[in-house]
Coordinates of C-alpha atoms and ligand atoms in Angstrom, one line a residue:
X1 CA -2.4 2.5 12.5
X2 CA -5.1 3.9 10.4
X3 CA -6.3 1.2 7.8
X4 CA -7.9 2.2 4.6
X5 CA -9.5 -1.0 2.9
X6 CA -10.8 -0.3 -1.1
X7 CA -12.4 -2.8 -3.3
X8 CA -14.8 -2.1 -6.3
X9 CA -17.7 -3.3 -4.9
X10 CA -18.6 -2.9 -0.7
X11 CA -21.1 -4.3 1.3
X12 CA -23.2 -2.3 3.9
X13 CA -23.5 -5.2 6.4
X14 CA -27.2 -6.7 6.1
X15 CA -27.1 -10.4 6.7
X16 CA -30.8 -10.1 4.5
X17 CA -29.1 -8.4 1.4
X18 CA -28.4 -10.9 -1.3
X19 CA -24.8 -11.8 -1.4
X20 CA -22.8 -8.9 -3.0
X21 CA -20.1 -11.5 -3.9
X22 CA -17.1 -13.6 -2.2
X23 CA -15.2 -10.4 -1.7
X24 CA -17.4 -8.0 -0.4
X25 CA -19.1 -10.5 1.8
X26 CA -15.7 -11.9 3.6
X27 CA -14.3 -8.3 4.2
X28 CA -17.2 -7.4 6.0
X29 CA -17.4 -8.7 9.2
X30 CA -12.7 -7.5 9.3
X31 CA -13.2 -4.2 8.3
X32 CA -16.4 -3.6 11.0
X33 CA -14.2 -4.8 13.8
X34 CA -11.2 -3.3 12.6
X35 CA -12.0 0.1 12.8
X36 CA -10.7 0.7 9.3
X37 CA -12.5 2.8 6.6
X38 CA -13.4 0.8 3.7
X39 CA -13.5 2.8 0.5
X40 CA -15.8 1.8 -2.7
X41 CA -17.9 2.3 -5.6
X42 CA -21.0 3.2 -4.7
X43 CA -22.7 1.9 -7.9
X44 CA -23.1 5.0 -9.4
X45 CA -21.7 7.2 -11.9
X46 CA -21.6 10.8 -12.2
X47 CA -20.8 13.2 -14.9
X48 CA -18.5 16.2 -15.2
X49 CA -15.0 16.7 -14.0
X50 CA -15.6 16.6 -10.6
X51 CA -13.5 18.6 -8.5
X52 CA -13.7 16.7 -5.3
X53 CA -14.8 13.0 -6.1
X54 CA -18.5 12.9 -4.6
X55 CA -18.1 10.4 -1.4
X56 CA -21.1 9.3 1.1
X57 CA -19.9 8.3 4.2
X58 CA -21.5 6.2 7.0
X59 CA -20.7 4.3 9.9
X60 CA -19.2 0.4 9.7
X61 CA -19.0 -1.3 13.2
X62 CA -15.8 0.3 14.5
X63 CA -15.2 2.2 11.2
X64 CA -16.7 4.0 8.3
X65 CA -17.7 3.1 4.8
X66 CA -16.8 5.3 2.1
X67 CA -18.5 5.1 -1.4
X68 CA -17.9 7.1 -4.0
X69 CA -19.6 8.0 -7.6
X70 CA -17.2 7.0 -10.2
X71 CA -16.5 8.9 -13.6
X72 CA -19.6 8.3 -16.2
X73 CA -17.4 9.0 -19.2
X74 CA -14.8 6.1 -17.4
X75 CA -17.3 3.8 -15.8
X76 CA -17.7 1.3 -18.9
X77 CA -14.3 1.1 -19.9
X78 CA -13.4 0.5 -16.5
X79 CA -15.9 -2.4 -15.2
X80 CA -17.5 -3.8 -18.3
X81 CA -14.4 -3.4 -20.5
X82 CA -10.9 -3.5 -19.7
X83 CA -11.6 -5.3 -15.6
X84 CA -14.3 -7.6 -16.5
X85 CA -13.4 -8.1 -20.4
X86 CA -9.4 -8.6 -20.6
X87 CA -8.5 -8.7 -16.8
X88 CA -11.1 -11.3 -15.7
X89 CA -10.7 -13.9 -18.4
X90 CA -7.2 -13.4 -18.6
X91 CA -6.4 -14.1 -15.0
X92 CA -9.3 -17.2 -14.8
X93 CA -7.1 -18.8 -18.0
X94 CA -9.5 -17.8 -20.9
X95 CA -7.4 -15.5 -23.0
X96 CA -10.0 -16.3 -26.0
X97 CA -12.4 -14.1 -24.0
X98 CA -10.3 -11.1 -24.0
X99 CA -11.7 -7.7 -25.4
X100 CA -10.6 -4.8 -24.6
X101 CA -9.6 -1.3 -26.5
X102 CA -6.9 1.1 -25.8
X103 CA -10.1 3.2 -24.2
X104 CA -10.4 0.2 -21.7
X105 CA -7.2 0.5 -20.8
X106 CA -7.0 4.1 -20.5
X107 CA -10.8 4.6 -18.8
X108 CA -8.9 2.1 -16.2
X109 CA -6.1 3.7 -15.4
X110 CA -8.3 7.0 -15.4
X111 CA -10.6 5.2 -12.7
X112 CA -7.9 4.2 -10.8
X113 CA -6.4 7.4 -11.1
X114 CA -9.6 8.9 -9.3
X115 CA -9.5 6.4 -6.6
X116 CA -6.0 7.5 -5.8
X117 CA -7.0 11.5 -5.8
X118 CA -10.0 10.3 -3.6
X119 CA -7.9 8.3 -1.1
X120 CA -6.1 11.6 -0.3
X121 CA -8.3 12.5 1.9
X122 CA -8.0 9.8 4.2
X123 CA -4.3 9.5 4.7
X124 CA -3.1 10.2 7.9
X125 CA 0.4 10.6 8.8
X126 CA 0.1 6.6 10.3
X127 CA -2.4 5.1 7.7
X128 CA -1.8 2.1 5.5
X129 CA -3.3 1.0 2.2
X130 CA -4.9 -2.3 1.8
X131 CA -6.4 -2.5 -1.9
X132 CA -8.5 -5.2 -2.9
X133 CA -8.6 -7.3 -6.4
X134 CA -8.0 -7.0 -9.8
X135 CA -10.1 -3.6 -10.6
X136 CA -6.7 -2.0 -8.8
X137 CA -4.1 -3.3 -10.2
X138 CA -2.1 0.2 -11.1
X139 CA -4.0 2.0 -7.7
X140 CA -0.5 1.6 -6.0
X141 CA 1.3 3.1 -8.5
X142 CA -1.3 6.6 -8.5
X143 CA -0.8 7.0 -4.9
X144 CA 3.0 6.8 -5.3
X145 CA 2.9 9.3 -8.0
X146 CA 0.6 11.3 -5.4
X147 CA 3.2 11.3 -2.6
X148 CA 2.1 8.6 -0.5
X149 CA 4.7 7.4 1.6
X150 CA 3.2 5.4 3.5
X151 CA 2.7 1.4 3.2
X152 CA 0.0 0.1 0.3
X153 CA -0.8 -3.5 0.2
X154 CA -2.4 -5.5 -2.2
X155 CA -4.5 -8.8 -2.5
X156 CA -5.5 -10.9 -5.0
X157 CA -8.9 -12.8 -5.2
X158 CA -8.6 -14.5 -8.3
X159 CA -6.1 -16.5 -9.6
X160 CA -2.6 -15.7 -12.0
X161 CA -1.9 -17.2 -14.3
X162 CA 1.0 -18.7 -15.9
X163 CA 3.2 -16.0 -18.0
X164 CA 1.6 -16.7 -22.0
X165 CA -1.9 -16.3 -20.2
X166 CA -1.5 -13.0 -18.9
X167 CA 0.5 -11.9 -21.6
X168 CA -2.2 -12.1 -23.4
X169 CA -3.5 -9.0 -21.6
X170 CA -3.1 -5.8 -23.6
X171 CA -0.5 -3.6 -21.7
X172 CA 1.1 -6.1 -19.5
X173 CA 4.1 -5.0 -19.0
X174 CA 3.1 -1.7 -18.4
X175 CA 0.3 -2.8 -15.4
X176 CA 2.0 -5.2 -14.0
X177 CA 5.3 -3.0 -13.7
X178 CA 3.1 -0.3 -12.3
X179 CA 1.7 -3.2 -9.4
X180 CA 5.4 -3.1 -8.1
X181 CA 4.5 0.1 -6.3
X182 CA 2.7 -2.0 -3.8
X183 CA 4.6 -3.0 -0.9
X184 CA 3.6 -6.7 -0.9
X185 CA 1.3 -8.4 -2.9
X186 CA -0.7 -11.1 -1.7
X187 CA -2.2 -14.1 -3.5
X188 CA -4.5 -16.8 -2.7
X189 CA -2.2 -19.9 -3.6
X190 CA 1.7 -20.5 -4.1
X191 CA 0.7 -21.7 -7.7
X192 CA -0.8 -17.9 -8.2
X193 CA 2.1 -16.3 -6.2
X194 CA 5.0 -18.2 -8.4
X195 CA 3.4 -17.9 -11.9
X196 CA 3.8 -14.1 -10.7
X197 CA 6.9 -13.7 -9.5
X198 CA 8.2 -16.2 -13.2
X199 CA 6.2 -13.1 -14.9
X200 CA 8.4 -10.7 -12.8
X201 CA 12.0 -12.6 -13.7
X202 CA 11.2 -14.0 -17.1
X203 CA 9.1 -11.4 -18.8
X204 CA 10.1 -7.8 -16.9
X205 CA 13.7 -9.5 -16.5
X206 CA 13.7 -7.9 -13.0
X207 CA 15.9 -9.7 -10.0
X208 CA 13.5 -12.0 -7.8
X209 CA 15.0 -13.3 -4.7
X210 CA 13.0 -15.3 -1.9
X211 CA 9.9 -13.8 -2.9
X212 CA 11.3 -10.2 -3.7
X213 CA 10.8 -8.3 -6.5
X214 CA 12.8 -5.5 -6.9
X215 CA 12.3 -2.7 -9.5
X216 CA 12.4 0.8 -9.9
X217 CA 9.4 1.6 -7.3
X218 CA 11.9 -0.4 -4.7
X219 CA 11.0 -3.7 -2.9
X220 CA 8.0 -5.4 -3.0
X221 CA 7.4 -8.6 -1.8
X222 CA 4.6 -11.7 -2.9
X223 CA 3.4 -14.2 -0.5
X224 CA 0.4 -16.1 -0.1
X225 CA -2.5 -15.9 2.6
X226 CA -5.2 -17.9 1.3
X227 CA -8.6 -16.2 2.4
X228 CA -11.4 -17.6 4.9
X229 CA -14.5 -18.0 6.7
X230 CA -15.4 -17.4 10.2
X231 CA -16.4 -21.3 10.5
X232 CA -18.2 -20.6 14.0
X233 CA -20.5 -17.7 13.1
X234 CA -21.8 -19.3 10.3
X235 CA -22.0 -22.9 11.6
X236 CA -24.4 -20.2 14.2
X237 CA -26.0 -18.8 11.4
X238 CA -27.0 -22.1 9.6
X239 CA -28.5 -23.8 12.6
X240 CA -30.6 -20.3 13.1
X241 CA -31.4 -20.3 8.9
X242 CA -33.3 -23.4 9.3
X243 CA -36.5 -21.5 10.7
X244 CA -36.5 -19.2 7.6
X245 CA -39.1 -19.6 6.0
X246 CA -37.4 -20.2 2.1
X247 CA -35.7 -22.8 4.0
X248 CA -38.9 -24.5 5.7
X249 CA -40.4 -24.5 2.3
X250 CA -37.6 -26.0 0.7
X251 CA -37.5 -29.0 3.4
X252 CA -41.3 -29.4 3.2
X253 CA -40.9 -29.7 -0.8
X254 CA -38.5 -32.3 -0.7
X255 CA -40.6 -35.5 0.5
X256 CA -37.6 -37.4 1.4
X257 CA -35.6 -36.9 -1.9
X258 CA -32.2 -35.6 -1.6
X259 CA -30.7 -32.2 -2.2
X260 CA -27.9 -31.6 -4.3
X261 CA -26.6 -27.4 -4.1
X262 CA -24.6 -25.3 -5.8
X263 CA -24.6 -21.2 -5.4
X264 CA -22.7 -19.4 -8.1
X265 CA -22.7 -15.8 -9.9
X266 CA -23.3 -16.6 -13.8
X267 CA -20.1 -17.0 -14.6
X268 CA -18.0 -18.6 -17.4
X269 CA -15.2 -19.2 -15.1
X270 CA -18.0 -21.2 -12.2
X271 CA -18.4 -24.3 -14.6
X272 CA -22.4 -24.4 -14.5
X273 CA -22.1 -26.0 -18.2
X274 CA -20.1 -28.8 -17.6
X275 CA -21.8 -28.9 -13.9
X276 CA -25.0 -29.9 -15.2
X277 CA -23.9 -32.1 -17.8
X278 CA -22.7 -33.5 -15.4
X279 CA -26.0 -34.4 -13.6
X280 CA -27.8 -34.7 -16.9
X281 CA -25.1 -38.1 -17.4
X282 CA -25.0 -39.1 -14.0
X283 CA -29.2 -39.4 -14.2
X284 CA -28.9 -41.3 -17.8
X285 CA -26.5 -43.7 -16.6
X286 CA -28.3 -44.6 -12.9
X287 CA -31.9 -44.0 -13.7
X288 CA -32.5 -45.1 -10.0
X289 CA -31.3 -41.5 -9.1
X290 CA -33.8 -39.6 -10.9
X291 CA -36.6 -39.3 -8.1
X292 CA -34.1 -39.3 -5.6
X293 CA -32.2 -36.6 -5.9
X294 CA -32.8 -33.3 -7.4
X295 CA -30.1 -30.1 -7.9
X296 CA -30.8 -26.3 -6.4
X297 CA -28.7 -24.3 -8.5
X298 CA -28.6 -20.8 -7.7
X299 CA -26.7 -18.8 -10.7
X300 CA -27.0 -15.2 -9.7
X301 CA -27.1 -12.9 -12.5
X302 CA -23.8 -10.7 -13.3
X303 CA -22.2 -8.2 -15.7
X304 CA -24.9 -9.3 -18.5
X305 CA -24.3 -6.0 -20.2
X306 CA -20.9 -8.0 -21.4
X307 CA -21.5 -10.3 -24.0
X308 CA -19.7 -13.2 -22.7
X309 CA -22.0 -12.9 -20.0
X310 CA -25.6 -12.7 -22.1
X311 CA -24.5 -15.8 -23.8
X312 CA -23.6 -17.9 -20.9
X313 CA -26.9 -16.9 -19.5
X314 CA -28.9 -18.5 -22.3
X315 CA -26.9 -21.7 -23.3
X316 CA -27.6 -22.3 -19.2
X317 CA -31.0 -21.9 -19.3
X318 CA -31.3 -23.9 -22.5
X319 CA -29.5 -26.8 -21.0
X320 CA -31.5 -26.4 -17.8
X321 CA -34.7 -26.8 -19.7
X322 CA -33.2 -29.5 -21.9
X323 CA -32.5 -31.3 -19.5
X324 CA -35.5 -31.3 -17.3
X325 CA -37.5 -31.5 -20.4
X326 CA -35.5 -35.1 -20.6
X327 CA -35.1 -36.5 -17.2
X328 CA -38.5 -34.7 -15.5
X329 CA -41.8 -36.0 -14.8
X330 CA -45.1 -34.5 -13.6
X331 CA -44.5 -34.1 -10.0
X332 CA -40.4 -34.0 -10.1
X333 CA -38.5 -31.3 -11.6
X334 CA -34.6 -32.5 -11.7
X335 CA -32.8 -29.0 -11.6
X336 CA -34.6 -26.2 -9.7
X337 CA -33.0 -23.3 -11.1
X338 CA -33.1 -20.2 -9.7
X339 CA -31.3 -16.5 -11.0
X340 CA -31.4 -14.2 -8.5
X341 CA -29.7 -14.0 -5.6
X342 CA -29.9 -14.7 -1.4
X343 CA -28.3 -13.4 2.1
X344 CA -26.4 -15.2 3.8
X345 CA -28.9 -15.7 6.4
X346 CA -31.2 -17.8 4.2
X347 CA -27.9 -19.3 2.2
X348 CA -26.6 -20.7 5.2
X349 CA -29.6 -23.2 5.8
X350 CA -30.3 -24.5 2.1
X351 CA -26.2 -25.3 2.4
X352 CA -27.3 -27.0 5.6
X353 CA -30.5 -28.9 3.8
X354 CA -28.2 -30.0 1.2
X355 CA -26.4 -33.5 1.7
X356 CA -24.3 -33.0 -1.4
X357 CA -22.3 -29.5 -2.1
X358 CA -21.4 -29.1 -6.1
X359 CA -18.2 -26.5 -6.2
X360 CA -16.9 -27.1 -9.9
X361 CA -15.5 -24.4 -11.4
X362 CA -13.1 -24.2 -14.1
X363 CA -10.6 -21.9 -12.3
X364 CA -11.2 -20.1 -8.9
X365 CA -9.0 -18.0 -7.2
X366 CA -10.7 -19.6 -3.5
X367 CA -14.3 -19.8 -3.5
X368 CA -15.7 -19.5 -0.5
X369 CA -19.1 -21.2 -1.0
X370 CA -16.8 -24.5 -0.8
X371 CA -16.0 -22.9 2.4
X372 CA -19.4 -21.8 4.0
X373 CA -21.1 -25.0 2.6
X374 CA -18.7 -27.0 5.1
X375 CA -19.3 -24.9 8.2
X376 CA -22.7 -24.7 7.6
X377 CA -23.2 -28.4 7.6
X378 CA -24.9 -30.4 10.8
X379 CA -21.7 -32.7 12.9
X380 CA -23.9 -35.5 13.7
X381 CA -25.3 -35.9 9.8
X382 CA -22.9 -33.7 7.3
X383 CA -22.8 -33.5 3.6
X384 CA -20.5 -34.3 0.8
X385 CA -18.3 -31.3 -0.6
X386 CA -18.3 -32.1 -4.6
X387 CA -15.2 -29.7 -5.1
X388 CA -13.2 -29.0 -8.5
X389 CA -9.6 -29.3 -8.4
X390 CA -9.2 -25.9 -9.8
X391 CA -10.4 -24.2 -6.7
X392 CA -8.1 -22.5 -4.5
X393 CA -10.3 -24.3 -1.6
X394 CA -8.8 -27.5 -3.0
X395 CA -5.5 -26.9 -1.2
X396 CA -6.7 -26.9 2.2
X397 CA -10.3 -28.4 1.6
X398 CA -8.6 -31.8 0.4
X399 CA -10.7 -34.6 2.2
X400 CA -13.6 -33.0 -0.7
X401 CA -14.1 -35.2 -3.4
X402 CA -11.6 -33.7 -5.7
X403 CA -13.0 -33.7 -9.0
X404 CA -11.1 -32.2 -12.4
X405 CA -14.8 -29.9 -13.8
X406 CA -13.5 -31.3 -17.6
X407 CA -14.7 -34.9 -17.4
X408 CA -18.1 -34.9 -16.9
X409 CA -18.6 -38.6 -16.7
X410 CA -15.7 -39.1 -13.5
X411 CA -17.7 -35.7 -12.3
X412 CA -20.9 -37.9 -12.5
X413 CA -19.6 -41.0 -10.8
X414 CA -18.5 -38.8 -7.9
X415 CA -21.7 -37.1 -7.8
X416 CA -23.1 -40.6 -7.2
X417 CA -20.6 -41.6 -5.0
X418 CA -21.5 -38.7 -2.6
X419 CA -24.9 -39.1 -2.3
X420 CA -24.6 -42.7 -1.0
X421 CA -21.2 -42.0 1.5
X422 CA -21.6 -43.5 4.8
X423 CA -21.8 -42.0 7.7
X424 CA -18.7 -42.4 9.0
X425 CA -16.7 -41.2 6.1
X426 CA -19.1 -38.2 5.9
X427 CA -17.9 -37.0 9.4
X428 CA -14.0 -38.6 9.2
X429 CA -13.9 -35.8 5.4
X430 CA -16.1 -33.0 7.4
X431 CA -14.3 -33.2 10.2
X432 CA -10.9 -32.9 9.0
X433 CA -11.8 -29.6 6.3
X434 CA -13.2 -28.3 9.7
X435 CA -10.0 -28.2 11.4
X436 CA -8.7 -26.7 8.1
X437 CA -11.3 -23.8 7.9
X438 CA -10.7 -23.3 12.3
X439 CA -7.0 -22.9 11.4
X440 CA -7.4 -20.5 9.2
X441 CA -10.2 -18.2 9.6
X442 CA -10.8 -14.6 8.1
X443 CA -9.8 -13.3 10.9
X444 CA -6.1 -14.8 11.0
X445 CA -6.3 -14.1 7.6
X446 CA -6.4 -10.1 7.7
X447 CA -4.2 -10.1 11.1
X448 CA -1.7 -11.9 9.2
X449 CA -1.7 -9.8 6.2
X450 CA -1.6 -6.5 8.0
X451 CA 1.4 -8.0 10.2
X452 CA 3.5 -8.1 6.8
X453 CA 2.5 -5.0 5.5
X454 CA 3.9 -3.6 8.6
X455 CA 6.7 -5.8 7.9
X456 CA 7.2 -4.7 4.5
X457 CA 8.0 -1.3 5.9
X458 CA 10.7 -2.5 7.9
X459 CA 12.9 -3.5 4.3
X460 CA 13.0 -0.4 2.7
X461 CA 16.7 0.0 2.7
X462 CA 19.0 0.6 -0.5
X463 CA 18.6 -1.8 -3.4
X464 CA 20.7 -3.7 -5.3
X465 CA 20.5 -4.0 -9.3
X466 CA 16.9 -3.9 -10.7
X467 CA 17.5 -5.9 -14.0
X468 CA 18.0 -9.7 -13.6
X469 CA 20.9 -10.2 -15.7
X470 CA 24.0 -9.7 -14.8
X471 CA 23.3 -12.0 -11.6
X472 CA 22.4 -10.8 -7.9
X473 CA 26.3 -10.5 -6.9
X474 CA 24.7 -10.5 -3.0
X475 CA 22.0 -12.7 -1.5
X476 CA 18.7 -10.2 -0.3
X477 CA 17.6 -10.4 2.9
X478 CA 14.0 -12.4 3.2
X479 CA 11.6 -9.4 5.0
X480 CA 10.1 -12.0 7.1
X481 CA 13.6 -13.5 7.9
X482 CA 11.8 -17.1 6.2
X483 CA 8.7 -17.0 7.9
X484 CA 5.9 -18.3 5.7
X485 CA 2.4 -16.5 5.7
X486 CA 0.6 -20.2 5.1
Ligands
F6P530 O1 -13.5 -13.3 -7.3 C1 -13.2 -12.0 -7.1 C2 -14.4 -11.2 -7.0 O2 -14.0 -9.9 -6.5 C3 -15.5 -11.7 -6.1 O3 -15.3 -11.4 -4.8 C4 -16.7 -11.2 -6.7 O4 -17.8 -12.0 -6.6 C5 -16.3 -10.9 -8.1 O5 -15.0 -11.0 -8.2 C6 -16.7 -9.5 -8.6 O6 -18.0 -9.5 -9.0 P1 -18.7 -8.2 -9.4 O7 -18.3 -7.9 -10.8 O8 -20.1 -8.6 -9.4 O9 -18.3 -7.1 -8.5

């Protein structure tokens, strides 16, 4: 099989580049030993009606990497408007944030349009699609109306929401029917994969049957394979991180305080508000913490040219300063704040330095600093994962301490509580969200995946009635025959 990967954004595999986000970062080390060519924006636009998209190709491990200009006249709509303005908040539950014009919505489907004419040329008679995230939502449905035949998968990174969210979206119905082209769908929690499928029955009024869509483009099946780490290589790569010299310097600074971290793109959905509140309370109610212990927040700057974005980054940085301005003193600055961003090589050993881990956003569709942040941590002496309920990573990372990122004073208490955990709860909670993250690596992750999309293939036979009412009068037949992907 020939496997074409596309995402928006792709990473050109150096540990020392700062982290191009969760996505890009987990595919990486997959696609390099797949073999596969993974396809991608290569950050630039160009003008004109291109004839043949512009594509610059270069090796990937076993593979090739693909990036390709996209359409200036299409670019903004696309990313900054209808992806990052009425997709994004929409499927991270803040349907108050959406704006987006018809133009979005047009320069969208024009972008993915483009994607599909530039996929063309790497279709072999055996290929499959794997598209990634919510930039490609309608991609399916362009390479359909191009011919393809052959199997196109999708995953989801970030969360769905329940049917009034995303109907809050401007076209809906018209995206979403157009994402039953894919062959499967895959999303990163059964919460995610049955507010979907409701969408499916309740507002398209199509039949759903054991996780089995089926409308006009045929079958298409949702399921859920929640994402991961590779929890050995970068247990490896923390233990190497701690001779880097940001690291060194950071240990050295310390004097015996404590650490506590958390790494997150500016984001509205990450919960760095209510995060730091939360430190700014739990300081004010145990004075005997200030001194001894002090937060890294790394908030790497992202889509500021949207507005949401610009204003987040300011009401941050004025709480920041408020609240070192309050709790600080001559020689102890309580939040070390930092916006830019690091590779994973230098990430992996301030996790590692860190005896408390603060994952608290408000909706996530994994998060895979939750993730990292346990592998990274030393067996004998391991830190406290702070993580919100809201995370994806709560499912399987639940020996955390589960906190819900809207009550600041519980988030403050547990805050606390981490930082003075004994030992030998410390390694009972580590230990058991390592087995979790050994059990279900990246790896397993895209081997499973690929295994259904295969699958998926297998169920293309003739299908019953597309519209839900009258009643299925015949039970379908599962494609995996029951099997659950996790
Ligand atoms: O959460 C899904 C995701 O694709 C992340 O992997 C990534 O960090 C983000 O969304 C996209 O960010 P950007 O707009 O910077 O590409």
């Amino acid at each position: 099989m020939n496997l074409v990967v596309v995402s928006n954004r792709v990473s050109r595999g150096k540990p020392n580049e700062p982290m191009t986000g969760g996505l890009a970062a987990a595919l990486l080390p997959v696609v390099e030993k797949s073999g596969a060519i993974w396809v991608g924006s290569s950050g630039r636009v160009r003008d004109g009606n291109q004839k043949e998209p512009f594509v610059e190709i270069e090796a990937l491990g076993a593979g090739a990497l693909a990036m390709l200009d996209l359409p200036a006249a299409h670019y903004g709509g696309y990313y900054e408007g209808f992806a990052n303005s009425a997709l994004w908040p929409a499927l991270h539950s803040r349907p108050d944030l959406i704006r987006a014009s018809q133009d979005d919505y047009l320069s969208y489907r024009e972008v993915n349009a483009f994607m599909a004419r530039a996929l063309l040329r790497f279709r072999k008679p055996d290929s499959a699609f794997w598209i990634q995230d919510y930039h490609f939502l309608a991609l399916g449905a362009e390479l359909r109306d191009l011919d393809v035949t052959q199997p196109i998968g999708f995953f989801l990174h970030t969360p769905w929401p329940t049917r009034a969210v995303i109907g809050g979206v401007p076209h809906h119905r018209d995206l979403i029917e157009a994402m039953l082209a894919y062959d499967l769908i895959g999303f990163q929690t059964e919460e995610d994969c049955e507010n979907f499928l409701s969408y499916a029955q309740s507002e398209l009024k199509l039949v759903v049957h054991d996780g089995i869509v089926i409308s006009r483009h045929g079958r298409t099946r949702a399921a859920v394979f929640p994402i991961g780490i590779d929890p050995q290589k970068f247990a490896q790569q923390a233990t190497k991180a701690m001779t880097h010299p940001d690291v060194s310097r950071l240990r050295r600074s310390l004097n015996g305080e404590k650490l506590a971290i958390g790494v997150d793109r500016l984001d509205y959905s990450k919960g760095l508000i209510n995060r730091i509140k939360a430190f700014d309370r739990m300081w004010t109610l145990q004075p005997s913490l200030t001194r001894a212990v002090s937060l890294l927040q790394i908030a790497t700057p992202s889509r500021g040219a949207i507005e949401a974005y610009g204003d987040l980054q300011n009401e941050v940085a004025k709480l920041v300063s408020d609240v070192n301005g309050r709790h600080g003193e001559v020689d102890w600055t309580p939040i070390r704040y930092l916006n830019k961003g690091y590779g994973q090589n230098v990430l992996a050993g301030l996790y590692r330095t860190a005896q408390v881990g603060v994952v608290t956003p408000l909706q996530d569709g994994m998060n895979l600093v939750a993730k990292e942040y346990v592998a990274a941590q030393n067996p004998a002496d391991p830190g406290v994962l702070v993580l919100s309920k809201f995370a994806g990573a709560a499912n399987e990372l639940d020996t955390a301490l589960l906190v819900n990122p809207h009550d600041i004073d519980g988030m403050a208490n547990t805050i606390a509580t981490a930082l003075s955990m004994p030992l030998t709860e410390r390694r009972m909670r580590w230990e058991a969200m390592m087995t979790k993250l050994r059990g279900g690596t990246i790896q397993q992750w895209f081997a499973d995946f690929i295994d259904a999309l295969q699958d998926s293939q297998l169920d293309r036979g003739p299908l019953g009635p597309v519209i839900a009412d009258p009643p299925v009068p015949w039970p379908l037949r599962s494609v995996n025959n029951g099997a659950r992907y996790h």
